Structures are given as C-alpha cells and as structure tokens.
Coordinates of C-alpha atoms and ligand atoms in Angstrom, one line a residue:
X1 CA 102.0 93.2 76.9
X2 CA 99.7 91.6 79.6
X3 CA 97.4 88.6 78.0
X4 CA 94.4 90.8 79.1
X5 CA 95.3 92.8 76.4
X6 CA 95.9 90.7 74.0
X7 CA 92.4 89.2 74.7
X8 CA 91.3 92.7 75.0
X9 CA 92.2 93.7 71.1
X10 CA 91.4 90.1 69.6
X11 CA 87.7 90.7 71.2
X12 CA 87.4 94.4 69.9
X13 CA 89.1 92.8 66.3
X14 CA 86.2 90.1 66.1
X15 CA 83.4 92.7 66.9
X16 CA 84.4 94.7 64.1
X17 CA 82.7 92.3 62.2
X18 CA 79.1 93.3 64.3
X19 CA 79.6 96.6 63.4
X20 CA 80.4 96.2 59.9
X21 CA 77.1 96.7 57.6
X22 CA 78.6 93.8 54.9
X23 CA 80.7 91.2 55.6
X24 CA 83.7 91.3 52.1
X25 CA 86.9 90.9 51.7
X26 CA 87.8 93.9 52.7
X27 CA 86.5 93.4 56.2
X28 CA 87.6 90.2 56.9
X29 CA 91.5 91.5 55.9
X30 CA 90.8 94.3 58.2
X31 CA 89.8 92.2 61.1
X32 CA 92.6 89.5 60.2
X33 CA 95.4 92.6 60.3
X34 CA 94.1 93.3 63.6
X35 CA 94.1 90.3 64.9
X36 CA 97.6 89.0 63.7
X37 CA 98.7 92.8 65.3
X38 CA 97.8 91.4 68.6
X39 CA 99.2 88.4 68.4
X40 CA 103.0 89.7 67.0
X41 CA 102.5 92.5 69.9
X42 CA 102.0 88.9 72.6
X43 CA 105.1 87.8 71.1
X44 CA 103.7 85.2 69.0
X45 CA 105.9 83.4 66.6
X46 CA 105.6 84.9 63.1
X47 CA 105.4 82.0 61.3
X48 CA 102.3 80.7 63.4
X49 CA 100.7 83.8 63.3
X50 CA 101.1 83.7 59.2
X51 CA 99.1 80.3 59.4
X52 CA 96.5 81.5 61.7
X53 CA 95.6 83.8 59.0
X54 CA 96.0 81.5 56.1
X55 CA 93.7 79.3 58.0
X56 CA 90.9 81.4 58.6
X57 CA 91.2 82.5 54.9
X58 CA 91.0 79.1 53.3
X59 CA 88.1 78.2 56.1
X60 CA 86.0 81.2 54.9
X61 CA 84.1 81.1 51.4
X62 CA 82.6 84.3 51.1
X63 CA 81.1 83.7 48.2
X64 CA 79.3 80.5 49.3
X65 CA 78.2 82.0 52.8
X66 CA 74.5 82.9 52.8
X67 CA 73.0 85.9 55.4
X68 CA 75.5 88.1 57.4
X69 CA 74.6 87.0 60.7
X70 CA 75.8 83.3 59.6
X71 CA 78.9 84.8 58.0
X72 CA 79.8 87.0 61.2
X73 CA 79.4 83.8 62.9
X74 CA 81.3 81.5 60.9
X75 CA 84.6 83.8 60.8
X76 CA 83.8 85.0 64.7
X77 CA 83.9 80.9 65.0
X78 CA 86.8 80.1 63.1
X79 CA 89.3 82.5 64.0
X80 CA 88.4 81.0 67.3
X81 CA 89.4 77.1 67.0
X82 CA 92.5 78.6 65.5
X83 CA 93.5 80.7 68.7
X84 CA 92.9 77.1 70.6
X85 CA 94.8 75.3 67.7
X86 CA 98.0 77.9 68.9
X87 CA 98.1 77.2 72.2
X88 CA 96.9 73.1 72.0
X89 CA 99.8 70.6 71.9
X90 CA 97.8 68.4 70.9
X91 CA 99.2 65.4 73.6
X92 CA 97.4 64.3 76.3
X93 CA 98.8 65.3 79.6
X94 CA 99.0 62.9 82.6
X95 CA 96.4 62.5 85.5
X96 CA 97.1 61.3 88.7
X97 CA 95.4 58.2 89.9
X98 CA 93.2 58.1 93.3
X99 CA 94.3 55.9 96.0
X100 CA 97.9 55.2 94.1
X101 CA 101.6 56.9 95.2
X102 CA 102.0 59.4 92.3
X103 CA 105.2 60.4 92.5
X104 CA 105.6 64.3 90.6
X105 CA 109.2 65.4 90.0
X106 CA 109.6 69.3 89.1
X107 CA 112.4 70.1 86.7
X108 CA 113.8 73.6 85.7
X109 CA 115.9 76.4 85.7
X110 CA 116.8 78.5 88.7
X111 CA 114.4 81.1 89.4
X112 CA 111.7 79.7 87.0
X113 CA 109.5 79.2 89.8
X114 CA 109.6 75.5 90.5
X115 CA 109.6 75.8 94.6
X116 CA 106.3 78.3 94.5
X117 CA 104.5 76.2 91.9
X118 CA 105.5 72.7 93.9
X119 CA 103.6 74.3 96.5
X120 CA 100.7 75.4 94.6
X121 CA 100.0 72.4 93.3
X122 CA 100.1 70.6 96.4
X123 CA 98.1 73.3 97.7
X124 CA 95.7 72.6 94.7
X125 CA 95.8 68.9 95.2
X126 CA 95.2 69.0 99.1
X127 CA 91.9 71.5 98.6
X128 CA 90.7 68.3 96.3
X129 CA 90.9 65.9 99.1
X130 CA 93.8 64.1 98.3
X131 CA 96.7 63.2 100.3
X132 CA 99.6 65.8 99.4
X133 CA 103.0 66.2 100.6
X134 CA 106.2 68.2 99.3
X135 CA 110.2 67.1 99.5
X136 CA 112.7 69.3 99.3
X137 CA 115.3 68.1 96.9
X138 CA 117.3 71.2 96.2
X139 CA 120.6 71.4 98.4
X140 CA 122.4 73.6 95.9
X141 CA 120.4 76.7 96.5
X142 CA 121.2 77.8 99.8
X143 CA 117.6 78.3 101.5
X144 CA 116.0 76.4 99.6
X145 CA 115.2 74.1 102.2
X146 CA 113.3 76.9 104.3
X147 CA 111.1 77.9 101.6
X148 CA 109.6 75.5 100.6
X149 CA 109.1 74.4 104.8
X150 CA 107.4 78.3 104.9
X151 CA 105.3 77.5 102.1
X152 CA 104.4 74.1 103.5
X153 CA 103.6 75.0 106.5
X154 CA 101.5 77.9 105.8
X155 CA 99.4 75.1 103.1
X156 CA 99.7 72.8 106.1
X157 CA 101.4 70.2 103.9
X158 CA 103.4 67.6 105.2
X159 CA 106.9 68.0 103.7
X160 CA 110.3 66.0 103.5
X161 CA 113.6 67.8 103.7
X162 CA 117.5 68.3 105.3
X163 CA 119.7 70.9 106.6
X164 CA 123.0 68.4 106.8
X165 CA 122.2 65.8 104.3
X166 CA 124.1 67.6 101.3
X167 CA 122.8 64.9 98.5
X168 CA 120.0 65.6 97.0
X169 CA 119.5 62.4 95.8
X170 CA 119.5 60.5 99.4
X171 CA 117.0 63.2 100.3
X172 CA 114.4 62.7 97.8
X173 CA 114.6 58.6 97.8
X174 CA 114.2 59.3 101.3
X175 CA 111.3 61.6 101.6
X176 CA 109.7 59.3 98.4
X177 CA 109.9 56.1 101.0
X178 CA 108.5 57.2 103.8
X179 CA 105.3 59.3 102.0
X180 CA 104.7 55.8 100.1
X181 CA 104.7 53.9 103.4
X182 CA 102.8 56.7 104.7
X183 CA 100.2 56.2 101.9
X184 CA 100.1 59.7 100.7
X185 CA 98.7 59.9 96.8
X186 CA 100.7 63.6 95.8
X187 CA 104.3 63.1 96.5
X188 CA 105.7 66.4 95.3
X189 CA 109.8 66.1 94.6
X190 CA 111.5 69.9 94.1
X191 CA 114.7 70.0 92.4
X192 CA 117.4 72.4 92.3
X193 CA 117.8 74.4 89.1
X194 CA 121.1 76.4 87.1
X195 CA 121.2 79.5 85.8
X196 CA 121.7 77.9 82.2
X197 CA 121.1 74.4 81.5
X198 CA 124.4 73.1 82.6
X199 CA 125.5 69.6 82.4
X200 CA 125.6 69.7 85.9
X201 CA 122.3 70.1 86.5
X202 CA 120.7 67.8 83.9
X203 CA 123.3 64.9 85.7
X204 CA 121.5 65.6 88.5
X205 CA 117.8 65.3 87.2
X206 CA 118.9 62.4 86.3
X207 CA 120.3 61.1 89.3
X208 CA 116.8 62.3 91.4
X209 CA 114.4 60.8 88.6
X210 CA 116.4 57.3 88.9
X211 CA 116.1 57.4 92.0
X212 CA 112.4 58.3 93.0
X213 CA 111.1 57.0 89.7
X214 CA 108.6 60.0 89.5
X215 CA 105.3 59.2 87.1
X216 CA 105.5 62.6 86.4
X217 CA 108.0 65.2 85.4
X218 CA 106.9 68.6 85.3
X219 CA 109.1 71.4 83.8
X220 CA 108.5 74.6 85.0
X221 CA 109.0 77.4 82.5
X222 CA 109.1 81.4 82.9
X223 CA 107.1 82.9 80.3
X224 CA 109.0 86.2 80.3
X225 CA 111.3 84.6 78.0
X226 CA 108.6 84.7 75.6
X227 CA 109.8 82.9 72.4
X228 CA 112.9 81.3 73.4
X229 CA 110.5 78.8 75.5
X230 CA 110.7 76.5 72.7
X231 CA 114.5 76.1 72.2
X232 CA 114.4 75.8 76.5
X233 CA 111.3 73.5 76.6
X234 CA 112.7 71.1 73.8
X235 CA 116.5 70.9 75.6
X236 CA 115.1 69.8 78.6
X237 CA 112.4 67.7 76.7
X238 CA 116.0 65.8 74.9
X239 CA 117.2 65.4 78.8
X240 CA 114.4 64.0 80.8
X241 CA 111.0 62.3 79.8
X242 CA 108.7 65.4 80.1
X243 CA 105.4 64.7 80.8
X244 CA 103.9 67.9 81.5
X245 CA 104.9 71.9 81.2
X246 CA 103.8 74.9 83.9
X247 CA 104.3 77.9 82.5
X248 CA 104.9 80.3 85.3
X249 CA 104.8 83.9 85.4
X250 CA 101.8 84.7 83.3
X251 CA 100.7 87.8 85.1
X252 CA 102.4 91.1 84.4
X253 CA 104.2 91.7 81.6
X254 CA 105.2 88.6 80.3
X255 CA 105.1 87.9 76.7
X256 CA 102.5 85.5 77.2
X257 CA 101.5 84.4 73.8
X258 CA 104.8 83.8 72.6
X259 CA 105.3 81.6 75.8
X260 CA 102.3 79.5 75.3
X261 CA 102.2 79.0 72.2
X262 CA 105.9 77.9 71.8
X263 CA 106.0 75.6 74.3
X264 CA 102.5 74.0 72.4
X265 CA 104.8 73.7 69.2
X266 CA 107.0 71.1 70.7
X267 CA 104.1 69.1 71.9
X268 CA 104.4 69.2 75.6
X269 CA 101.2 69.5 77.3
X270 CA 100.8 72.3 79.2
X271 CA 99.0 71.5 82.6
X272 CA 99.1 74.4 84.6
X273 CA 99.7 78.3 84.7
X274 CA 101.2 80.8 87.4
X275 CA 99.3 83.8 87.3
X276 CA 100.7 85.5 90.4
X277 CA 102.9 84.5 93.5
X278 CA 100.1 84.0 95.6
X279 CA 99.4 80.0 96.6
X280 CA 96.4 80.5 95.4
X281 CA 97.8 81.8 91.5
X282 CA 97.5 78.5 89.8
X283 CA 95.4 77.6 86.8
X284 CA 94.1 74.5 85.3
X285 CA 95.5 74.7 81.6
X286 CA 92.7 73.7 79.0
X287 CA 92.9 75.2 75.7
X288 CA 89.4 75.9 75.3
X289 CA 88.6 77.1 78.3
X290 CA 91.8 79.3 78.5
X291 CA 90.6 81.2 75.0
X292 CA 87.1 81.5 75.8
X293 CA 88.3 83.5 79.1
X294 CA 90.9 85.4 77.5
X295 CA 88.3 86.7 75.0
X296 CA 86.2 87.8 78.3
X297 CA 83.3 84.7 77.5
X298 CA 83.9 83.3 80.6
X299 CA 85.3 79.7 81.5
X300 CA 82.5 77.5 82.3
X301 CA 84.5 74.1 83.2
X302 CA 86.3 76.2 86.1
X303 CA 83.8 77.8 87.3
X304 CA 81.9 74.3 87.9
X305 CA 85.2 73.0 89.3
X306 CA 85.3 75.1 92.0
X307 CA 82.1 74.9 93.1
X308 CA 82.3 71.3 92.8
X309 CA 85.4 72.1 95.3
X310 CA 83.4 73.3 98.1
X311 CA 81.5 69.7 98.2
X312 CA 78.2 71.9 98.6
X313 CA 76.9 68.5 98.8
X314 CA 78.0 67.3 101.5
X315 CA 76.0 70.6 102.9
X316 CA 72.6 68.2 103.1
X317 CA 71.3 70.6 105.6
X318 CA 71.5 73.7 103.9
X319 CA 70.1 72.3 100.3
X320 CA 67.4 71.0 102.5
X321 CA 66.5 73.9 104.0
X322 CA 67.1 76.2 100.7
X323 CA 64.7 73.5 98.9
X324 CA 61.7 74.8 101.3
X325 CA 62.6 78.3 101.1
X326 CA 64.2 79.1 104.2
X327 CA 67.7 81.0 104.6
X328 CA 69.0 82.0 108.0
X329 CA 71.5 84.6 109.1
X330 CA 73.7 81.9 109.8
X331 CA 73.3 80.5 106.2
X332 CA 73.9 83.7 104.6
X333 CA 77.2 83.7 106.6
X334 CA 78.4 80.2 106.0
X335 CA 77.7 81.1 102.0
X336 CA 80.4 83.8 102.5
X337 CA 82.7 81.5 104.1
X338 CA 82.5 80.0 100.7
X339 CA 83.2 82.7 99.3
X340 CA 86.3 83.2 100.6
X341 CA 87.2 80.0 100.4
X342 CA 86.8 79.6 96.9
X343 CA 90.2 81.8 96.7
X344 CA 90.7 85.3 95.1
X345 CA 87.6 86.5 94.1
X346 CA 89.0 88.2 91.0
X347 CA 89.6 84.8 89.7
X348 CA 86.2 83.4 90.1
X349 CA 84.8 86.5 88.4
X350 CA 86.8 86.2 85.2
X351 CA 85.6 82.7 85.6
X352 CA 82.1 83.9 84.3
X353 CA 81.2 84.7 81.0
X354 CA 80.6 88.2 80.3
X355 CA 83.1 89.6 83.2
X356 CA 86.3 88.8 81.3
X357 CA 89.6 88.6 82.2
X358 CA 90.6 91.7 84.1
X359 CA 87.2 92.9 85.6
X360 CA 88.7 93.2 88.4
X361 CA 91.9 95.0 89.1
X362 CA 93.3 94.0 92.8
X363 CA 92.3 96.8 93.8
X364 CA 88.5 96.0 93.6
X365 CA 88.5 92.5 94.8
X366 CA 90.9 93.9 97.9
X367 CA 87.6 95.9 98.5
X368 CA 84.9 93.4 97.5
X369 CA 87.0 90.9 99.9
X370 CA 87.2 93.8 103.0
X371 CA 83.2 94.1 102.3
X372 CA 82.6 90.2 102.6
X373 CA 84.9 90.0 106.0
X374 CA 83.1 93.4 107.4
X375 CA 79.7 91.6 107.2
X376 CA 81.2 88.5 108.8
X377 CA 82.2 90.7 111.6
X378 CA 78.4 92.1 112.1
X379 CA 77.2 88.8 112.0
X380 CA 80.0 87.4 114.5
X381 CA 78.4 89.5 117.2
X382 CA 75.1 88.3 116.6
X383 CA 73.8 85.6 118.8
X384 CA 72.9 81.9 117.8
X385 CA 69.0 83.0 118.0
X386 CA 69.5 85.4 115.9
X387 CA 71.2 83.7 113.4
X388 CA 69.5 80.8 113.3
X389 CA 65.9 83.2 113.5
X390 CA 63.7 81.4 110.3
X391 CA 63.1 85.1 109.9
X392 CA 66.1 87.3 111.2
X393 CA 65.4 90.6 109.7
X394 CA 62.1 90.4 111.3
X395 CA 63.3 89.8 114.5
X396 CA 65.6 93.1 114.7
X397 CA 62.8 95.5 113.2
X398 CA 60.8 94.4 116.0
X399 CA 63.6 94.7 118.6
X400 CA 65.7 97.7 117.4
X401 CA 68.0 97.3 120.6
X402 CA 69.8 94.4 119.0
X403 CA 70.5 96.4 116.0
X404 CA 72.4 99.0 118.7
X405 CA 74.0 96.2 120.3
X406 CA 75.1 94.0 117.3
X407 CA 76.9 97.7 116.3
X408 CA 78.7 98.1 119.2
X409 CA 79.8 94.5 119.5
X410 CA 81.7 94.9 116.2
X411 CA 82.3 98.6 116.0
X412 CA 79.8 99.4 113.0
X413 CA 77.4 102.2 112.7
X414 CA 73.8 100.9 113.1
X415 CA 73.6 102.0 109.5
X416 CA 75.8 99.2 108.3
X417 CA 73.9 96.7 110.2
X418 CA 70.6 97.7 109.2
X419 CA 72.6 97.5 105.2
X420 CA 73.2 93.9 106.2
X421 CA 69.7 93.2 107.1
X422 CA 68.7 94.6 103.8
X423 CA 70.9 92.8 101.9
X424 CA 70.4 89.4 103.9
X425 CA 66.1 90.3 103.0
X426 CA 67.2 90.5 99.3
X427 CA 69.4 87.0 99.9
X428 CA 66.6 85.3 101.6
X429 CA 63.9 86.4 99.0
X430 CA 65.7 84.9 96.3
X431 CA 66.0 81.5 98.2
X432 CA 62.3 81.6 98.7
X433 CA 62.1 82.1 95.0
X434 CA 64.3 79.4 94.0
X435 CA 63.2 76.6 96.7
X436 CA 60.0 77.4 94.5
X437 CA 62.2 76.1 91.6
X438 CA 61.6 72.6 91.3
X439 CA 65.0 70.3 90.9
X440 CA 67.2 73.6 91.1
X441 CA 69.3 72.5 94.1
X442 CA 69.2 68.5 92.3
X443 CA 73.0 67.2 92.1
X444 CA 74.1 70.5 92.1
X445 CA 73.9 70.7 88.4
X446 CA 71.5 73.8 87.4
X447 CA 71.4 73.5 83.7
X448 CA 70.2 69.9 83.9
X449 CA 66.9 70.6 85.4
X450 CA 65.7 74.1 85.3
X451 CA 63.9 75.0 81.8
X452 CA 64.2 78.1 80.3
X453 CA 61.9 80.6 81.7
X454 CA 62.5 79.0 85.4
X455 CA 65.7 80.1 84.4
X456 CA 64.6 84.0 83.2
X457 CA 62.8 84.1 86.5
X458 CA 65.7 83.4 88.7
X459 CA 67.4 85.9 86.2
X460 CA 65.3 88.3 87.0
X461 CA 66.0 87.2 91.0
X462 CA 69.9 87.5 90.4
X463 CA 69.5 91.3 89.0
X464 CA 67.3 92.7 92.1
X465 CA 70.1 90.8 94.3
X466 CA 72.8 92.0 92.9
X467 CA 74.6 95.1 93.8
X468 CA 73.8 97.5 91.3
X469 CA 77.8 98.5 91.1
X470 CA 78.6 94.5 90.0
X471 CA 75.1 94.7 87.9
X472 CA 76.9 97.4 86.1
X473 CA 79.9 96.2 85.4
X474 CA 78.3 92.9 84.2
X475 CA 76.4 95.7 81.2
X476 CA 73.4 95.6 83.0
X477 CA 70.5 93.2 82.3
X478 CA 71.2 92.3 79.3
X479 CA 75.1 91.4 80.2
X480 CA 73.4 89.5 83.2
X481 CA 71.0 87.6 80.9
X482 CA 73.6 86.6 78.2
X483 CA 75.7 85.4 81.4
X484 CA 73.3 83.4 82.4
X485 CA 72.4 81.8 79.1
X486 CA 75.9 80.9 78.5
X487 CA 76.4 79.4 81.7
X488 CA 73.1 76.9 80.9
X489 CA 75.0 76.4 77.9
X490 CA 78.1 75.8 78.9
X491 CA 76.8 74.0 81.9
X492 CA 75.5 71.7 79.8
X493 CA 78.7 70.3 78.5
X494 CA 77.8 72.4 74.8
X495 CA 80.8 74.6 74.5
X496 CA 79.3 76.1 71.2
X497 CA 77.2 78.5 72.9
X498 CA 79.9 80.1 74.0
X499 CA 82.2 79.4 70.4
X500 CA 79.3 81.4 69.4
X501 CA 80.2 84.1 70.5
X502 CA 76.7 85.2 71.9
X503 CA 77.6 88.1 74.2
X504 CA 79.2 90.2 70.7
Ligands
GDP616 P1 112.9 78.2 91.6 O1 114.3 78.7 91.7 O2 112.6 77.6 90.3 O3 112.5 77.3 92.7 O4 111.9 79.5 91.7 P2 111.1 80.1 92.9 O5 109.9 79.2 93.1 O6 112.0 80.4 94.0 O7 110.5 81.4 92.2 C1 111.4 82.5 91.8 C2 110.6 83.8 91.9 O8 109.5 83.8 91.0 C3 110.0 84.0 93.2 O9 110.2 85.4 93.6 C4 108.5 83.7 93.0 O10 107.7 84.5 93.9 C5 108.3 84.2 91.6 N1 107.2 83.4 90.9 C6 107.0 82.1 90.8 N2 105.9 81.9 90.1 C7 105.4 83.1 89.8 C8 104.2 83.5 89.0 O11 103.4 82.7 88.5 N3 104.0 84.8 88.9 C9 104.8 85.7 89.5 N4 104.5 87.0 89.4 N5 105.9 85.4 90.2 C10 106.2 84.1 90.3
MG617 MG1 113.6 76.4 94.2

C-alpha cells in the first residue's frame, strides 16, 4: 500500500465525522475502526496502532463536549497529534553549522540506497548555497566508484574517490583532508554496505568513522522492509553513534507506515525521505508537516522553503518593478524559469494545502512541465524589445507580423502564440492588481502584511489566472479560497489552522 492511500482512507475516516448528523459513541468507534484499518493495511505495528486508539478515546469526553462542530473538531484534532506522535522520535536531529567542515558519514546495508541519497543530499545542500562535496568510500562494491562520479557530476559536485586505492579507509581520510583544506562546509563520506549486517561490515564503519571523525552518521534505511526497520535501525544504532535516519524508498509500494513509524520507536530522528530515484526525490522529514500533507492539508513550512530557495530576493529588479505594476514578457519567462527550478512540479503542488498528496500522477506534471518548456520556446524567439515591451501583448495586436514570425521561429501555430499572449494579459493583470497591494512583495513574507480582504481580492485575482483545469482540480473557488486561508495561516507560523482541519 502507497502512503497516498493511507492518507487517502485516514482523510475519508475523519470526514465521516462531517457527515455524521450526531457525534456518539458509536461514530467515533466507527471512524476509529477505520482509521486503525488503514494504519494495519500501512503496516503499522499493532501494538502502536492499539494506543493510537486508546489515546484518542481517553482524549475524548463525549459527555463533557458541548456543540458538534467543537466535538467534530476536537476528535478531527486529536486523532491528528496522535498520527504525528507515531512517526515523531521525539530526539532532536543534528544541523549542520554554516561556515564549519561538517563531516556526514552514510551507514547501511547494500542496496538500501546510501550512494543515491549521498547525492541527494549534497544536491539538496549545494541548491542552499553551501559548499558540498561527495567521497566515495565504498571499494567493495565493484562500481561503486563510478556512480557516485555519474551522480556527481551530473549535480556538478566536487567529489573524492579511487580506482587502485583498495582501502576504504585511506580513501575517505583522504578525500576528508583535502575538502577541509579546501574549506568546503558538506563533506559527504559513502560507505560500502553487506547484504546482512555482517561483522565485516560494521568493522569497517568503524574503521571509516575513526578515521574521518564524521559529526554525523546517517543510516540509510529501505522502507520496503516495513516492520523489521526497528530490529535493523536499533542493530546498527548498538554499532555506531547514529545521529540521524533516511528512510529511502517511500514511493511505490513500500509499507510506509510500518517503516516510519518503527524506526520513530527507537528514537532515531528521521531527517530525510526518498520518495523516488530522481536527485531531486528527497524530503525534509518534519512530523507535522509530513501528516498535514499526507492528509492532503498541504505542507506550509516546505512550501516557504523553497521559495525561500530561489532567493526571490536577491531579484530587487523584478519586486521593484512588480511593486509599480509592471510585468514584462521577459518577467513572465524568468518566473517560469523558477518554476522549473523549484524541481518536480508534482512535489510543489502536494506542497499546498488542498491539492494533497498525489494530485498529480507523473503523468500530469510530465504534461504541465512540456506546457511550461513549450512557452519558453515561443518566448525564446521573441526579440529583447519585445520582451522587455512595458506592454507586450499590445505590441503584437498592433503588429500581427510578429505573431507569424515568433510562430515560425519556434515551430508553433499562431494559435499557440496568440494563447501565450493571453495568458501573459491574465499574468500581467494580476501583477497590476497586486503592485496595488500595499507591503505584498515586503520580505517576501505575504501573510505578514496583507489583511484579509486584500487577501480575498488577490483570491479572486488567483481564480481568473488560473487554468480552469488546475482551478478544478483545486474544487473550484471554494478549494482555492480555503487554500489560500490556510496558507495565511500557516504562513503565519500558526499550524492550528491547518490541525483544524478547515478544508473538511
Ligand atoms: P547502496 O547500495 O546503499 O549505495 O544503494 P544505491 O544508492 O545504489 O541504491 C540501490 C537502488 O535503490 C538503486 O536502484 C536506486 O535507484 C534505488 N533507490 C534509492 N533510493 C530510492 C528511493 O527513494 N526510491 C526509489 N524508488 N528507489 C530508490
Ligand atoms: Mg552504494
């Protein structure tokens, strides 16, 4: 079972309790069987699951509870901090420090996934601005060595590594010198792994780790095993000092819950998940967050994170111009840019409330993606004066020639450049709207200065923007409005908008 079902039959468990006319006894079991369903079907220990329950129960006074929206509330509420309470270690994980060496040593089992996630997370690292670099400390898998150089150098991260030197740790004390002479902040060590957890192999963690002295040693654990991650993730916790868990392998049909929350129960913090095999397939592990998105509400912290990531304000020019209003061709084109470089689309989506987890299949963001580049391609045969036109729509309806000739130059009908224009009219309307919006483009931070019905108005904006196929999906206006309420909320750093529940 995929997590987006679980999430999928928890959310249609807890609206039960909209539907139902009374909130008794009888409907709270009812939603509670459902619930504990799902989470047996994820592969979720039975004995955690039992307590879940108990929880809720003993956190829920019917009797006591006044009006039914409260009570729908309450229970919607608390069977929510127990889904966090399953999947939260409870133990701090470690952060890196800015400007220092931090030296990251991956531990685990062969095939786990410890050469793809080194690179993500440098990958990760890097697109933050810090210095990043990988070694290559795995002699024992022949190969080796060239993967991780192809992943590297795809990332453009430096890396360390050897096709002769057969020790693995004189490779990794080397590589560790000469990136901490080299001042790099994300030294990245990859170790070899067994196919059990040999003696062998744990001799040799412990060879590498005295030797580098990492500040860090992630374990990287497959979540197919479901269950058994505990016994696994508390062997190798006995070994080494584990500071910090990935659990890999998230996507497909891993038995996700059973993963998580196991490796939670022997306190290790989980930092990061694998969702995919892509660079690009690595999540930030935060409880919270990591419910309220599996439950479709959206997750607010990481959507801010990566916008924070594309240092819009750095973009002094553009905020400038979008405070008075004006939106070029040329802007519209370096927004979708961003865009792409925020990474998979799918995975901003889920990002925001409302669109939940598996909104879109690949599929869908394949084509949402091809759509994005296809415009780019219009607007790479259009010339600097008509990019940078104050007005550019304007200037092709009064020179239709340039329509013909921007079609030719990247093999579109005229159709599909006049659908551009259109769209870039709707774009640059908004802008005009918003510039209007006093404080809006302030620090970057929306929810701190825009008051409520500035905020319906560029609602309102957002929906006669929007494709109608994505206004759709989002359930229409109302879908769009609750979005945007939550993301205020959650904006705001008050996460109980969301624990709320508002969009059920
Ligand atoms: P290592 O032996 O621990 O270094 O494992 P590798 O990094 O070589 O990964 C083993 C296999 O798992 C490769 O085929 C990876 O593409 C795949 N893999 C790693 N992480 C993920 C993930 O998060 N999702 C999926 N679907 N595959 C993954
Ligand atoms: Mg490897």
């Amino acid at each position: 079972m995929v997590l987006a079902d679980l999430g999928r039959k928890i959310t249609s468990a807890l609206r039960s309790l909209s539907n139902a006319t009374i909130i008794n006894e009888e409907v709270l079991n009812a939603m509670l069987k459902e619930v504990c369903a799902a989470l047996l079907e994820a592969d979720v220990n039975i004995k955690l699951v039992k307590q879940l329950r108990e929880n809720v129960k003993s956190a829920i006074d019917l009797e006591e509870m006044a009006s039914g929206l409260n009570k729908r509330r309450m229970i919607q509420h608390s069977v929510f901090k127990e889904l966090v309470k399953l999947v939260d270690p409870g133990v701090k994980a470690w952060t890196p420090t800015k400007g220092k060496n931090n030296v990251i040593m991956f531990v685990g089992l062969q095939g786990s996934g410890k050469t793809t996630t080194c690179s993500k997370l440098a990958y990760y690292y890097q697109r933050k601005g810090w210095k990043t670099c990988l070694i290559c400390a795995d002699t024992f898998r022949a190969g080796a060595f060239d993967q991780l150089k192809q992943n590297a150098t795809k990332a453009r991260i430096p890396f360390y590594g050897s096709y002769t030197e057969m020790d693995p740790v004189v490779i990794a004390a080397e590589g560790v010198e000469k990136f901490k002479t080299e001042s790099f902040e994300i030294i990245i060590v990859d170790t070899s792994g067994r196919h059990k957890q040999e003696d062998s192999l744990f001799e040799e963690m412990l060879q590498v780790s005295n030797a580098v002295q990492p500040d860090n040693i992630v374990y990287v654990m497959d979540a197919s095993i479901g269950q058994a991650c505990e016994a696994q993730a508390k062997a190798f916790k006995d070994k080494v000092e584990v500071a910090s868990v990935i659990v890999t392998k998230l996507d497909g049909h891993a038995k996700g819950g059973g993963a998580l929350s196991a490796v939670a129960a022997t306190k290790s913090p989980i930092i990061f998940i694998g969702t995919g095999e892509h660079i690009d397939d690595l999540e930030p592990f935060k409880t919270q967050p990591f419910i309220s998105k599996l439950l479709g509400m959206g997750d607010i912290e990481g959507l801010i994170d990566k916008v924070n990531e594309l240092k819009l304000d750095d973009n002094e020019e553009l905020i400038d111009k979008l405070k008075h209003g004006q939106f070029t061709l040329r802007d519209m084109y370096e927004q979708f840019q961003n865009i792409m470089k925020m990474g998979p689309f799918g995975q901003i989506m889920g990002m925001i409330p409302g669109f939940g987890t598996d909104f879109m299949s690949k599929g869908n963001e394949q084509e949402s993606m091809a759509r994005l580049k296809k415009l780019m391609t219009i607007m790479d045969s259009m010339n600097d004066q008509e990019l940078d036109n104050k007005d550019g729509a304007k200037l092709f309806s009064k020179q239709p020639n340039r329509i013909a000739r921007v079609a030719r130059g990247s093999g579109v009908a005229t159709r599909d450049v006049q659908e551009l224009l259109t769209q870039y009219t709707k774009f640059a309307q908004m802008v005009k709207k918003m510039g209007g919006i006093k404080g809006l483009f302030k620090g970057g931070d929306m929810s701190k200065n825009v008051n409520p019905s500035q905020m319906a108005k560029l609602n309102q904006q957002m929906a006669k923007m929007m494709d109608p196929r994505v206004l759709h999906h989002m359930g229409g206006m109302a879908g769009l409005q609750s979005m945007m309420r939550q993301f205020q909320q959650g904006a705001a750093g008050n996460m109980k908008g969301m624990m709320g529940f508002n969009n059920m």
